[in-house]
Coordinates of C-alpha atoms in Angstrom, one line a residue:
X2 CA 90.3 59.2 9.4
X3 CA 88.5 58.9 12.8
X4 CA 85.3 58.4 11.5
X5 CA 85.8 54.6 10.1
X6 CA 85.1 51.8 12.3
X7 CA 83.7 48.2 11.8
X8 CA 80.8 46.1 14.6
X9 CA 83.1 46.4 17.3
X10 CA 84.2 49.3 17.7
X11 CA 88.2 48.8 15.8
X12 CA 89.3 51.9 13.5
X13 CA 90.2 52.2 10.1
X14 CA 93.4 53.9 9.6
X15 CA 94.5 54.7 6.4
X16 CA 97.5 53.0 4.1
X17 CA 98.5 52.3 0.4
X18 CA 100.5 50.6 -2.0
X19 CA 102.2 51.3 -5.4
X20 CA 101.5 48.5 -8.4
X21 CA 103.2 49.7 -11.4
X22 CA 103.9 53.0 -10.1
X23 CA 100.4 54.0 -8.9
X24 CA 99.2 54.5 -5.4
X25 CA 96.4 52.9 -4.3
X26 CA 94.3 54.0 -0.9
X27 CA 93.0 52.1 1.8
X28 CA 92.1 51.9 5.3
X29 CA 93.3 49.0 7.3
X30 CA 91.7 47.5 10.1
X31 CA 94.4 46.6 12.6
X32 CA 92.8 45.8 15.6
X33 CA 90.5 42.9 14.1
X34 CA 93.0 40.4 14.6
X35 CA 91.8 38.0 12.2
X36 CA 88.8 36.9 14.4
X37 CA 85.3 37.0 12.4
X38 CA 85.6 35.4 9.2
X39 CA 83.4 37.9 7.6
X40 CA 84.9 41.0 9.3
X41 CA 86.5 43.0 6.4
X42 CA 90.0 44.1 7.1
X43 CA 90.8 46.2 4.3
X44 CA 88.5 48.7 2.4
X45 CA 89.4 50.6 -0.5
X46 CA 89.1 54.3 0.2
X47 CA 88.2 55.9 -3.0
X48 CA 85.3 53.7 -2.6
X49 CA 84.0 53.8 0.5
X50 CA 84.5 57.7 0.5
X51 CA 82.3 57.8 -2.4
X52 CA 80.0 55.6 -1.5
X53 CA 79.2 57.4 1.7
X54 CA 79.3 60.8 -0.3
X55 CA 76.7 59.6 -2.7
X56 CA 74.4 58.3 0.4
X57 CA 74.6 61.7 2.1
X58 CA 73.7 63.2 -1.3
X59 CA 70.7 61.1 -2.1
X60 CA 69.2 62.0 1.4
X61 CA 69.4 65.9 0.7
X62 CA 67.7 65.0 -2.5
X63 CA 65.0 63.0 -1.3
X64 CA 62.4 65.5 0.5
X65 CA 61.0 62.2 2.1
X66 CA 64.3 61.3 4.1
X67 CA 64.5 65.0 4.7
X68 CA 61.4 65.2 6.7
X69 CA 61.8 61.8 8.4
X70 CA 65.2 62.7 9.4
X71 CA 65.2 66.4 10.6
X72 CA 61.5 67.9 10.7
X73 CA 59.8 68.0 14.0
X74 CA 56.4 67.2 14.6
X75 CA 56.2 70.8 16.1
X76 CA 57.4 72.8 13.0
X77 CA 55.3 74.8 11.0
X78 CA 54.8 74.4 7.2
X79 CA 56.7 77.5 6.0
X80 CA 59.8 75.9 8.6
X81 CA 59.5 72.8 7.2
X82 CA 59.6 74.0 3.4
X83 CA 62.8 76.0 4.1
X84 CA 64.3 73.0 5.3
X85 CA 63.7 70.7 2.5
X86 CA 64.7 73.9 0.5
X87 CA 67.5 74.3 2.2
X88 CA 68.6 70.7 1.3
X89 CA 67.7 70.8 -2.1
X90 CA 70.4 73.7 -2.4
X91 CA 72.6 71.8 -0.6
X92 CA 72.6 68.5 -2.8
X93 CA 73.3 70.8 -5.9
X94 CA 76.3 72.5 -4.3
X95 CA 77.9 69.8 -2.9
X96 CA 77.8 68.3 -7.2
X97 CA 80.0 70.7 -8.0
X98 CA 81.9 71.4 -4.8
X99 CA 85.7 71.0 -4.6
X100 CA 87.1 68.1 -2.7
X101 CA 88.2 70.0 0.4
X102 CA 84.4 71.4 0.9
X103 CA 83.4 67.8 0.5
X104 CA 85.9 66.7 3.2
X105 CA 84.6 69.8 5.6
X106 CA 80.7 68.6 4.9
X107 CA 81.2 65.1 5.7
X108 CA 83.7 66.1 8.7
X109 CA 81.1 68.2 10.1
X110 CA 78.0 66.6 10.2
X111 CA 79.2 62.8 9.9
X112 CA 79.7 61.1 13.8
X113 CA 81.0 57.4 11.9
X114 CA 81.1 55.4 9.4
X115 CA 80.1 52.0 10.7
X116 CA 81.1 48.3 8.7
X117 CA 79.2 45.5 8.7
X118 CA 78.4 42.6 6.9
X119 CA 76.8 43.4 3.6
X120 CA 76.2 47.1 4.8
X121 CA 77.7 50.3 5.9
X122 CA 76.0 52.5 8.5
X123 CA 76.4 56.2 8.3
X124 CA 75.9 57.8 11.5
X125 CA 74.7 61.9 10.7
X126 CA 74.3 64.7 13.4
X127 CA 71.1 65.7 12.8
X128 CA 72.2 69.2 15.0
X129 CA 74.9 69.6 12.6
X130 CA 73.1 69.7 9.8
X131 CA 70.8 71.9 10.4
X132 CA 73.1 74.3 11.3
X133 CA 74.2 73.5 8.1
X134 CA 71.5 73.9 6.1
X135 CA 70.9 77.1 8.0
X136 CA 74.0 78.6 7.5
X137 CA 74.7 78.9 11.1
X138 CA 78.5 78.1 12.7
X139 CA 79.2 74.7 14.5
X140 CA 76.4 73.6 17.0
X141 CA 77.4 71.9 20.2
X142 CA 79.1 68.8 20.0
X143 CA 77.1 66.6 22.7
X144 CA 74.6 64.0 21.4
X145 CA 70.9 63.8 23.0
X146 CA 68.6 60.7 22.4
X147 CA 66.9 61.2 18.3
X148 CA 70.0 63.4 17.3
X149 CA 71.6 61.0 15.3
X150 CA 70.1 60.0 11.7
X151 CA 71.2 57.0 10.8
X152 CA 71.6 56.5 6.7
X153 CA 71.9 52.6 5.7
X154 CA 73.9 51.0 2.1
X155 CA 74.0 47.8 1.0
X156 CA 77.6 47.2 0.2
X157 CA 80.0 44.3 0.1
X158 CA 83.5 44.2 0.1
X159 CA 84.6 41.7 -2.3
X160 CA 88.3 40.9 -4.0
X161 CA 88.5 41.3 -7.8
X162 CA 91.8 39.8 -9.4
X163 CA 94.0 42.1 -7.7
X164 CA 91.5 44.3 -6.4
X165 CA 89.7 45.2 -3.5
X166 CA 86.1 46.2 -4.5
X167 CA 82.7 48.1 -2.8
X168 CA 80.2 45.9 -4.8
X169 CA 76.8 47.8 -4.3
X170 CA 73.6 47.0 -5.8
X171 CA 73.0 49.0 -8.8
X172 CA 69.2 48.4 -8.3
X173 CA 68.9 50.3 -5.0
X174 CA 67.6 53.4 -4.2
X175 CA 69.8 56.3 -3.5
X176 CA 72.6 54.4 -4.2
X177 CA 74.6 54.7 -7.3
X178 CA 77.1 51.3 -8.1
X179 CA 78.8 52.5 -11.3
X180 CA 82.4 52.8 -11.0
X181 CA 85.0 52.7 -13.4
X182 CA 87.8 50.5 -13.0
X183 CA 90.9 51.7 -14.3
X184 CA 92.4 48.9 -15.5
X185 CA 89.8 47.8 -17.6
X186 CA 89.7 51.5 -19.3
X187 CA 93.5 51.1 -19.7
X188 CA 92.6 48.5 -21.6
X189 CA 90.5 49.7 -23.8
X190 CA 92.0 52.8 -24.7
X191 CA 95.4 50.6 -25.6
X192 CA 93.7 48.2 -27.8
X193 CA 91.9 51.2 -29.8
X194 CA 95.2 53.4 -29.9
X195 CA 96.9 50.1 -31.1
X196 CA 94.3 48.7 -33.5
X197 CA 94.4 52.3 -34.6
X198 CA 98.3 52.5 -35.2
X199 CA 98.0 49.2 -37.6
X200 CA 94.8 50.6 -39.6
X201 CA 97.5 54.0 -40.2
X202 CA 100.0 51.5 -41.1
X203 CA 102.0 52.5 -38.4
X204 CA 102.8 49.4 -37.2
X205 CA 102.7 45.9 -38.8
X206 CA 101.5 43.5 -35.8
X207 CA 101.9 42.6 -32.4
X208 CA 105.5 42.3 -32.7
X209 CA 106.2 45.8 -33.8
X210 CA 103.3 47.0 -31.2
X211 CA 105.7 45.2 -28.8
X212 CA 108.9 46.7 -29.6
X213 CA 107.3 50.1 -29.6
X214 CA 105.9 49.8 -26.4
X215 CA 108.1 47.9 -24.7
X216 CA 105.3 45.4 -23.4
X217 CA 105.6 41.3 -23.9
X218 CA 104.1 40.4 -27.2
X219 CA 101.6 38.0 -25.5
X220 CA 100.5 40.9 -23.4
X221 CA 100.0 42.9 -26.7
X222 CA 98.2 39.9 -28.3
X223 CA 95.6 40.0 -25.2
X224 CA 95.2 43.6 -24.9
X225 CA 94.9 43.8 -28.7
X226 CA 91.7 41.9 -28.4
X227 CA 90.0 44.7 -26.7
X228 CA 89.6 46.9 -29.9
X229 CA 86.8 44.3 -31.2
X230 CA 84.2 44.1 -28.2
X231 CA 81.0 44.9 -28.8
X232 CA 80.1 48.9 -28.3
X233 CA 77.3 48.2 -25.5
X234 CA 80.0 46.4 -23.6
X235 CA 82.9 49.4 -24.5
X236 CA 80.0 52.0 -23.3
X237 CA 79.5 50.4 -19.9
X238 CA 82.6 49.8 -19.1
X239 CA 83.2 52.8 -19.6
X240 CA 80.4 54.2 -17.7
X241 CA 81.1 51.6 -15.0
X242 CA 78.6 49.0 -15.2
X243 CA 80.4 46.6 -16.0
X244 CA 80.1 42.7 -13.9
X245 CA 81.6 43.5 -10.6
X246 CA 84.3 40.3 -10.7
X247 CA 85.2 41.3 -14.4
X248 CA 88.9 41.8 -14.2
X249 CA 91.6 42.7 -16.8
X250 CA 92.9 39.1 -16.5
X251 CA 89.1 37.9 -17.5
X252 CA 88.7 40.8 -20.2
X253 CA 91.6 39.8 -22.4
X254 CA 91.7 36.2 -22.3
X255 CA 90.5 34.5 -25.3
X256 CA 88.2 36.5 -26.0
X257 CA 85.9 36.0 -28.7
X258 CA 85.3 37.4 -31.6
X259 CA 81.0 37.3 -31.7
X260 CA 79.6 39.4 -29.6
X261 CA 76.9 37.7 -28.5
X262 CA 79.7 35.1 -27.0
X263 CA 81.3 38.1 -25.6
X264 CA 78.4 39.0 -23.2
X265 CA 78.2 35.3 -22.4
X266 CA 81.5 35.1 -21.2
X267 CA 81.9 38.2 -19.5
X268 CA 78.5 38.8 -17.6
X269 CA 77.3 41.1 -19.7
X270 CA 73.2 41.2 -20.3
X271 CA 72.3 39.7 -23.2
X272 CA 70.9 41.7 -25.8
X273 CA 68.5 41.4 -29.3
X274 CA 71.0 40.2 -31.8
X275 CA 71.9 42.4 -34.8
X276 CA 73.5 41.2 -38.2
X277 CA 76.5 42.9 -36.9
X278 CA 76.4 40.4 -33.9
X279 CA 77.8 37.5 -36.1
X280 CA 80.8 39.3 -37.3

C-alpha cells in the first residue's frame, strides 16, 4: 500500500472479493478513469507481491547486479566482497523468513512499484540497502541523483476465465513464472479422491459422487475427468507450469482420454509418445 502506482503517477489501493467463500486480493486503480486502453486497472496482489519479492531476491543472488547496483568505483576489494557477502546472506534469509520480515524488507528499501505495459519497474533505495546489508538502523530518507536502482520484469496482466493473472516469462532470468492456480489443484485433488472412492467401492458413479457431495452431476462428470490426465501434465500443474490461459472451465471440458490429445488441447508441450500414451 503506498508503494503501487502505474505511468502516471495513480495509486493502487487494495480491495477483494469472495467467490464461493474465499477472498481474493487486489489493488485497484481508481484514478485511471478508464483512459489508456492498455492501462491495467486491477492487479492481483498475491501476484504482484510475489513477483516483486522474487525480483528483489534474484538481485541479492546475482553478485553481478550486486556490483552494478551498489559497489562504487572507489571501494576496495575486501569492501566490495563483504557486500556481495552480505547479500548472499541476505537472499538465504529472506527464503525462509516470515511474512511480516518480508513486508519490513520490501517496506524499507523499496521507493515504488511502477506498472507498465508488459513490465513492472521496481524502484530500490540503494542507501537503504546497504544499511541493510550492514546491519545498520534506517538511513536518511532523501534521495540524491544514482541512489535509486531500478530492477526491471517482464510481466503482463492478462484475464483467465474468471481470473486476473501476472503472466511472466518462464524463460527470463531472475524471474520465476510458476504459480499454482488453485482451482486447477482443486481439481485435481477432487477427481483423484473421487476416482479413488469408486476403485474402494465406495461409491457407484457420478450420481452417488453427486449426492455425497452435494455438487451437480454434470459438474461431477467434468471434474471426474481429471483423475485420467497424463502424469507430466498432473506434475506441472501442480508445480505451476501449466499454459497461463488454461482455466478450470478449459481443464474439464471434454477432455480426452489419450494423452497425447490431452497436451494438444490444453497447451501442454508435446512429448515422445509412450505405449501408455494410447490408452
Amino acid at each position: 500500500v503506498g508503494l503501487l502506482q502505474d505511468a502516471a503517477g495513480n495509486r493502487f489501493t487494495p480491495s477483494h472479493t469472495v467467490k464461493n467463500g474465499k477472498r481474493y486480493r487486489y489493488y485497484v486503480c481508481r484514478g485511471s478513469g478508464g483512459g489508456a486502453h492498455n492501462k491495467p486497472e486491477r492487479l492481483p496482489a498475491h501476484d504482484i507481491e510475489r513477483q516483486v519479492f522474487l525480483r528483489l531476491r534474484s538481485f541479492l543472488q546475482s553478485a553481478n547486479e550486486v556490483m552494478d547496483g551498489l559497489i562504487n568505483l572507489e571501494d576496495s576489494p575486501s569492501s566490495t566482497q563483504q557486500i556481495i557477502a552480505a547479500a548472499g546472506r541476505q537472499f538465504h534469509e529472506l527464503h525462509s523468513a516470515s511474512p511480516v520480515a518480508v513486508q519490513d524488507f520490501v517496506r524499507r528499501v523499496v521507493g515504488r512499484v511502477v506498472i507498465h505495459s508488459g513490465r513492472i519497474e521496481v524502484e530500490v533505495s540503494k542507501r537503504e540497502l546497504l544499511a541493510v546489508l550492514a546491519g545498520e538502523p534506517r538511513a536518511a530518507s532523501s534521495q540524491g541523483p544514482g541512489e535509486l536502482i531500478l530492477l526491471v520484469l517482464k510481466a503482463q496482466i492478462k484475464r483467465c476465465g474468471g481470473e486476473m493473472r501476472l503472466v511472466v516469462p518462464p524463460d527470463v532470468a531472475g524471474q520465476i513464472g510458476e504459480h499454482p492456480v488453485p482451482s486447477l489443484l482443486k481439481a485435481l485433488a477432487r477427481g483423484r479422491q473421487w476416482y479413488e472412492w469408486i476403485v474402494a467401492g465406495e461409491v457407484s458413479g457420478r450420481r452417488s459422487i453427486a449426492q455425497k457431495v452435494g455438487f451437480d452431476e454434470r459438474h461431477v462428470a467434468q471434474i471426474l475427468e481429471c483423475a485420467f490426465l497424463a502424469p507430466d501434465i498432473v506434475g506441472a500443474i501442480l508445480d505451476g507450469r501449466q499454459p497461463s490461459d488454461l482455466t478450470r472451465r478449459r481443464l474439464t471440458r471434454h477432455l480426452p482420454l489419450n494423452w497425447v490429445e490431452q497436451r494438444k488441447r490444453l497447451g501442454f508441450a508435446p512429448i515422445a509418445p509412450t505405449a501408455r500414451d494410447s490408452l
